Coordinates of C-alpha atoms and ligand atoms in Angstrom, one line a residue:
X1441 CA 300.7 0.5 -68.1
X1442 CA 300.2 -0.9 -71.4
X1443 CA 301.2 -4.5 -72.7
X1444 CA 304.2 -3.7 -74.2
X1445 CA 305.5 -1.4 -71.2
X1446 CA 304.7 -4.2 -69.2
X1447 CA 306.9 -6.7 -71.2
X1448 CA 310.0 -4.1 -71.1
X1449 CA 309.8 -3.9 -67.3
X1450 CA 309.8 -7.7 -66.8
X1451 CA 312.8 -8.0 -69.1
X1452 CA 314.8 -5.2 -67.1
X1453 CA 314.1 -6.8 -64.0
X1454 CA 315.3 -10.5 -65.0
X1455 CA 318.1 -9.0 -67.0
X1456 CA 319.1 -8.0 -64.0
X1457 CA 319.3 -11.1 -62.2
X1458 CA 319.2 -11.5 -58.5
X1459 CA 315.6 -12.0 -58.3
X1460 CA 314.4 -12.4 -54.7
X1461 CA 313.0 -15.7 -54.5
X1462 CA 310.0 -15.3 -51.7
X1463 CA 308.3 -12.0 -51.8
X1464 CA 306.2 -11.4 -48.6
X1465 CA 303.4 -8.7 -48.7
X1466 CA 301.4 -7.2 -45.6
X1467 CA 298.4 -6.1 -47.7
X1468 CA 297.1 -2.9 -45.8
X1469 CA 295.0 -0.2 -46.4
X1470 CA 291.8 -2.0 -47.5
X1471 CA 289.7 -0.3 -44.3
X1472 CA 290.8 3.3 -45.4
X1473 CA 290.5 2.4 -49.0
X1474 CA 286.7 2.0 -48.1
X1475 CA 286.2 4.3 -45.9
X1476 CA 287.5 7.0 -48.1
X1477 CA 284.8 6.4 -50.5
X1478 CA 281.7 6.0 -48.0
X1479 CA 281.6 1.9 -48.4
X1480 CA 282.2 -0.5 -45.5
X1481 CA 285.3 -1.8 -44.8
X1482 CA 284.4 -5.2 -46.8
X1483 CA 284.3 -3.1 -50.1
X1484 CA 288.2 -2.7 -49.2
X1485 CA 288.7 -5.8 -48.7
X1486 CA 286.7 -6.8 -51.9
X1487 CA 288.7 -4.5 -54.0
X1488 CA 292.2 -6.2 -52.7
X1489 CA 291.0 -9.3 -54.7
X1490 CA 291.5 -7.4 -57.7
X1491 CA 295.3 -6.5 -56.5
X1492 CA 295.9 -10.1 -55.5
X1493 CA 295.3 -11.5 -58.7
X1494 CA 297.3 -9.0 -60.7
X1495 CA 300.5 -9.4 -58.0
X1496 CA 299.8 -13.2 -58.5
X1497 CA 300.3 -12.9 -62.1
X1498 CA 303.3 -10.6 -62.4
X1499 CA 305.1 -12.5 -60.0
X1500 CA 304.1 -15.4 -61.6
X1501 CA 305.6 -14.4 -64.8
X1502 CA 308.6 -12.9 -63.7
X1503 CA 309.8 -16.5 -62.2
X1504 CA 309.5 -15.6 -58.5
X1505 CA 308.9 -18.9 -56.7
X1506 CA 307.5 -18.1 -53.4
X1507 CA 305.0 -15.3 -52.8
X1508 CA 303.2 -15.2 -49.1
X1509 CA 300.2 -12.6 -48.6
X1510 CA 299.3 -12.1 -45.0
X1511 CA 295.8 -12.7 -45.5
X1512 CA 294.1 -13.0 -41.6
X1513 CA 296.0 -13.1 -38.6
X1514 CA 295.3 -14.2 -35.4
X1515 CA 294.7 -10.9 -34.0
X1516 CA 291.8 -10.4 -36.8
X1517 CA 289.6 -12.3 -35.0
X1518 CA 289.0 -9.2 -32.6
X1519 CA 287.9 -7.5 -35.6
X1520 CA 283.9 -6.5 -36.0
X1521 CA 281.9 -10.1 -35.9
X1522 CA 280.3 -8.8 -39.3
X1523 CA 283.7 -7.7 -40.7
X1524 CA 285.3 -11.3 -39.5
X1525 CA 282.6 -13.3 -41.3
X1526 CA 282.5 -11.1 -44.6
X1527 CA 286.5 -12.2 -45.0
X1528 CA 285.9 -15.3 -44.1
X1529 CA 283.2 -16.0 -46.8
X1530 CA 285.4 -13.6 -49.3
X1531 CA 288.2 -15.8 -48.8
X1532 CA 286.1 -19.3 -49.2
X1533 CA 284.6 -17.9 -52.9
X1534 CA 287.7 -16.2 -53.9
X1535 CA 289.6 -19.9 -53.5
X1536 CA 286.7 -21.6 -55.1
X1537 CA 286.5 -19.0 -57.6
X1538 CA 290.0 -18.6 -58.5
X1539 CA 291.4 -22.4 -58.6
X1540 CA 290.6 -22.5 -62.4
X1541 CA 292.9 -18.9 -62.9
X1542 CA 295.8 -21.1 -60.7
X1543 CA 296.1 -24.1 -62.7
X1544 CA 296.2 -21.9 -65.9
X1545 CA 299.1 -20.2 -64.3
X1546 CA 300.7 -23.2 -63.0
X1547 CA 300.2 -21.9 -59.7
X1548 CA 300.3 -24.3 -56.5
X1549 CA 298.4 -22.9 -53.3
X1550 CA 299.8 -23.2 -50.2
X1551 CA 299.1 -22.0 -46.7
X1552 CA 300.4 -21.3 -43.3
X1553 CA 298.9 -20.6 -39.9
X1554 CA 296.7 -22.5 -37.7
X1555 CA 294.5 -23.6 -40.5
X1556 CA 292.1 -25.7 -38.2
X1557 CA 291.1 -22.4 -36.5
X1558 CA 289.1 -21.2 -39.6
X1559 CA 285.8 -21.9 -40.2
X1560 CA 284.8 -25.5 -41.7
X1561 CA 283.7 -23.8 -44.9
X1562 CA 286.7 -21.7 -45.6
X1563 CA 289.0 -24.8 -44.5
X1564 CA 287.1 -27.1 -46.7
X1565 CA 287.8 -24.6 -49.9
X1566 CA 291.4 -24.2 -49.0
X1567 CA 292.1 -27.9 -48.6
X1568 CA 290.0 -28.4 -51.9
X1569 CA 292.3 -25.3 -53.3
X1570 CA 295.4 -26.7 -52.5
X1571 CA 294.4 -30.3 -53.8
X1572 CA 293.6 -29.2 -56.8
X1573 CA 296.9 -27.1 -57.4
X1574 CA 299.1 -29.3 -55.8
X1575 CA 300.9 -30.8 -59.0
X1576 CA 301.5 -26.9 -60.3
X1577 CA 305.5 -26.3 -60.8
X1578 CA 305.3 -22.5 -60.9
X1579 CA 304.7 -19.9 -58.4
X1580 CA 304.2 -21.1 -54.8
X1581 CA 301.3 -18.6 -53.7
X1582 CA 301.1 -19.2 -50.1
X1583 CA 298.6 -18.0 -48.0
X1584 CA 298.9 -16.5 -44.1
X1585 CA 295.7 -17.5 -42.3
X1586 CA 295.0 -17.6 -39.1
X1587 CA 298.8 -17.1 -38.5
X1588 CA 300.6 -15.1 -36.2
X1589 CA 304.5 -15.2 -36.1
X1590 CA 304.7 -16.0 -32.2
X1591 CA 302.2 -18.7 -32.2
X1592 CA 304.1 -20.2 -35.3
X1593 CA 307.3 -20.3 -33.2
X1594 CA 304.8 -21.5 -30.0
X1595 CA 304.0 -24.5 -32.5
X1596 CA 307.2 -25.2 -34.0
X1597 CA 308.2 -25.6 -30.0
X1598 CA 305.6 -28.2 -29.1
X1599 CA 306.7 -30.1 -32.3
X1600 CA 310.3 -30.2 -31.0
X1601 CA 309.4 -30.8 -27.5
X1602 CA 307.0 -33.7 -28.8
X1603 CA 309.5 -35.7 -30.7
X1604 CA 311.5 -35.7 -28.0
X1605 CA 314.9 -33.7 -29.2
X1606 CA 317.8 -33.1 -26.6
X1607 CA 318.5 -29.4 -25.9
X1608 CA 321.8 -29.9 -27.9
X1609 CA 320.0 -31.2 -30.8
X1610 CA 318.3 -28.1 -31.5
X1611 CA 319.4 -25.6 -33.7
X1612 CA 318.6 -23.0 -36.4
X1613 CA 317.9 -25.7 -39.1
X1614 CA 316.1 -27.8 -36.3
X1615 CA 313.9 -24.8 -35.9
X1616 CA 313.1 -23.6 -39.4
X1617 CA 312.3 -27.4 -40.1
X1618 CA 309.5 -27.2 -37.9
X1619 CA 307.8 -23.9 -38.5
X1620 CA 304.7 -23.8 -40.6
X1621 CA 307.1 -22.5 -43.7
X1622 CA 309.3 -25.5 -43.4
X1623 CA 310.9 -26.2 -46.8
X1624 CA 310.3 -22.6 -47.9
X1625 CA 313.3 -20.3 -48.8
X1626 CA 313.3 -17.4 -46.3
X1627 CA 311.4 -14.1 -48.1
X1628 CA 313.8 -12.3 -49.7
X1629 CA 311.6 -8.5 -49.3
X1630 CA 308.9 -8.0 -47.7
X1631 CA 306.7 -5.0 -49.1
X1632 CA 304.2 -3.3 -46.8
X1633 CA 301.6 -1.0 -48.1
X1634 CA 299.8 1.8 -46.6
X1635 CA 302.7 3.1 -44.7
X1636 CA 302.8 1.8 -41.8
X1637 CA 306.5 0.9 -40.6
X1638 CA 305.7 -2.6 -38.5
X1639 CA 305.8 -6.4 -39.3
X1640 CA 303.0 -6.9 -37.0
X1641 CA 303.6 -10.5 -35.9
X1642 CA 304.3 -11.5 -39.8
X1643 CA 306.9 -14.3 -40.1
X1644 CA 309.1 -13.1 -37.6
X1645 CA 311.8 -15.8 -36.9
X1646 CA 312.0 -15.9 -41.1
X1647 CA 312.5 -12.2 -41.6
X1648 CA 316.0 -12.0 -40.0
X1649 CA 317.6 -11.0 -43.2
X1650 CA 315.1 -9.5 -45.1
X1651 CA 314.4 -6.1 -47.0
X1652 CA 311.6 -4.2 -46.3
X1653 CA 309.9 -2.1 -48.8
X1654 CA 306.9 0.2 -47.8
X1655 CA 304.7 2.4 -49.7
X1656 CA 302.2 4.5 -49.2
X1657 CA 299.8 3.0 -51.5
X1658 CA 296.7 1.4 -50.2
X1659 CA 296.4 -2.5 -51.1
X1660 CA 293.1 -2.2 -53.4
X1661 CA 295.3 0.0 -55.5
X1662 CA 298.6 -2.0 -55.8
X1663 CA 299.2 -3.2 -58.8
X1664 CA 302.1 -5.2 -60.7
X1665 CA 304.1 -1.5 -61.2
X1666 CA 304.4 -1.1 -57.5
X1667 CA 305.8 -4.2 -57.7
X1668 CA 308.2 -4.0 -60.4
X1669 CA 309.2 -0.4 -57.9
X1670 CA 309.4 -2.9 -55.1
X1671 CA 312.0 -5.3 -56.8
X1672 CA 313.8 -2.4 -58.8
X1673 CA 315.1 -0.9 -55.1
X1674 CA 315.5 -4.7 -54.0
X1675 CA 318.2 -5.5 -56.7
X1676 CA 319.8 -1.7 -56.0
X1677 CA 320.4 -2.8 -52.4
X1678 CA 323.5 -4.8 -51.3
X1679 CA 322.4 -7.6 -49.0
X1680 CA 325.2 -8.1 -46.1
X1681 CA 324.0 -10.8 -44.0
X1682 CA 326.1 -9.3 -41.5
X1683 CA 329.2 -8.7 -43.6
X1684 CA 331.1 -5.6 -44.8
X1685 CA 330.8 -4.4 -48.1
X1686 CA 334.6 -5.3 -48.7
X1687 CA 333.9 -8.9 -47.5
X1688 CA 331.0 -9.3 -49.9
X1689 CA 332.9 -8.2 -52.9
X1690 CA 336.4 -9.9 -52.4
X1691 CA 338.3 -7.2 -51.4
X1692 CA 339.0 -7.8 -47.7
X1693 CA 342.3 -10.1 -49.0
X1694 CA 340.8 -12.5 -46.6
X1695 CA 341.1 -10.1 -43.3
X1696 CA 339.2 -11.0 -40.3
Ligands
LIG2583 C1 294.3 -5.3 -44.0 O1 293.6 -4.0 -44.3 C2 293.8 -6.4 -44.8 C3 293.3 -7.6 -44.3 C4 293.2 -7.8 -42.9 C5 292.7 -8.6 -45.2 C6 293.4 -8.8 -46.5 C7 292.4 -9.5 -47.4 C8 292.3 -9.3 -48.7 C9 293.1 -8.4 -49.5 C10 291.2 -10.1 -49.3 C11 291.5 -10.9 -50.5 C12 292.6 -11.9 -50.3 C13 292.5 -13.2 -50.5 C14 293.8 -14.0 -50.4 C15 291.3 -13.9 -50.8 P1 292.9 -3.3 -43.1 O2 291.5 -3.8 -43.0 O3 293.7 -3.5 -41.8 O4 293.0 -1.8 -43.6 P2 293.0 -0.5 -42.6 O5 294.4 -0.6 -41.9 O6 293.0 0.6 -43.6 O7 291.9 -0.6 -41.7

């Protein structure tokens, strides 16, 4: 896609309007990527960078605010020793590497899982990451690490439970306050690639009302016009939030 394709798309899309505000992405396929070509799985993972960084800037410049890559759960850890470390240090260079690319983008960092799980070196870069970008008033990147959707909820729990709320204090808002996204819209669509049809433990109390886009493509070769597909079917789609379709445009005369 050239430059001036490029431009056309973004203008359709916010011409448009109803941009979702959080987009949520399960980036999978980086194993198969690899192993398609002969290379260990870290060459897929590798090559993802390359598809972070171009989603990071398209959403950036189309004026999405909140965009959450699941980058390690807390099932990864079961993964190959070898495989485990090689993220880990990918990860810790990428951040260090990257920071510079963020505040020209006005992009703040953020993060969400059970960060003091990761190693000291990749915590270190990601608290220094997130320092550094912290005044940034564009695109919230925010990354899952370490994080699984159950022990989120687990955590948010303990937090209640420790400040010492009465049962019939606690309600939806009590318990979106204290998950790890607290202060986050809810995502909007969440795109999967590599075909697989699961959220896999990915933001699960936030995803009650959220579209799901999959594809087929593998993560190292997403780019910014799977994307702009991604957000084209996300504006066709009429979002009910339980509704009827009469409800949501007026037409009901107020029946209930
Ligand atoms: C899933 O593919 C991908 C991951 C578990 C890691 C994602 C990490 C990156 C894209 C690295 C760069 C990101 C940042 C934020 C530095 P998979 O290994 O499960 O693929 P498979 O299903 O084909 O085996």
């Amino acid at each position: 896609m050239n430059e001036l394709e490029d431009k056309e798309i973004q203008e359709r899309i916010k011409a448009k309007g109803d941009l979702p505000r959080h987009i949520a992405i399960i980036m999978d396929g980086n194993g198969r990527w690899a192993k398609m070509r002969g290379l260990e799985r870290i060459e897929g993972h590798r090559a993802g960078r390359e598809s972070v960084r171009d989603v990071v800037r398209a959403c950036g410049e189309l004026g999405i605010e909140v965009l959450t890559l699941y980058a390690f759960s807390v099932e990864n850890w079961r993964r190959p020793r070898r495989e485990v470390w090689a993220l880990m240090r990918l990860l810790r260079d990428t951040l260090y590497e990257e920071v510079d690319e963020f505040n020209r983008n006005n992009v703040k960092l953020m993060a969400i899982g059970r960060l003091e799980g990761l190693p000291k070196a990749s915590r270190e870069a990601l608290f220094w990451a997130m320092e550094r970008t912290k005044d940034n008033t564009g695109l919230v990147l925010n990354l899952a690490l370490n994080y699984g959707g159950r022990v989120e909820i687990v955590d948010a729990v303990r937090r209640i439970l420790e400040k010492g709320y009465r049962p019939e204090e606690v309600d939806e808002k009590v318990i979106s306050a204290h998950l790890y996204t607290a202060g986050l819209p809810d995502p909007d669509l969440l795109i999967r690639t590599s075909g697989e049809l699961r959220v896999s433990n990915f933001l699960l109390w936030q995803m009650a009302y959220t579209e799901i886009w999959v594809t087929d493509v593998l993560w190292p070769d997403f780019r910014r016009q799977h994307l702009y597909q991604a957000i084209e079917a996300y504006q066709r789609r009429e979002r009910r939030f339980g509704m009827t379709s009469e409800q949501l445009r007026g037409e009901d005369g107020g029946a209930r």
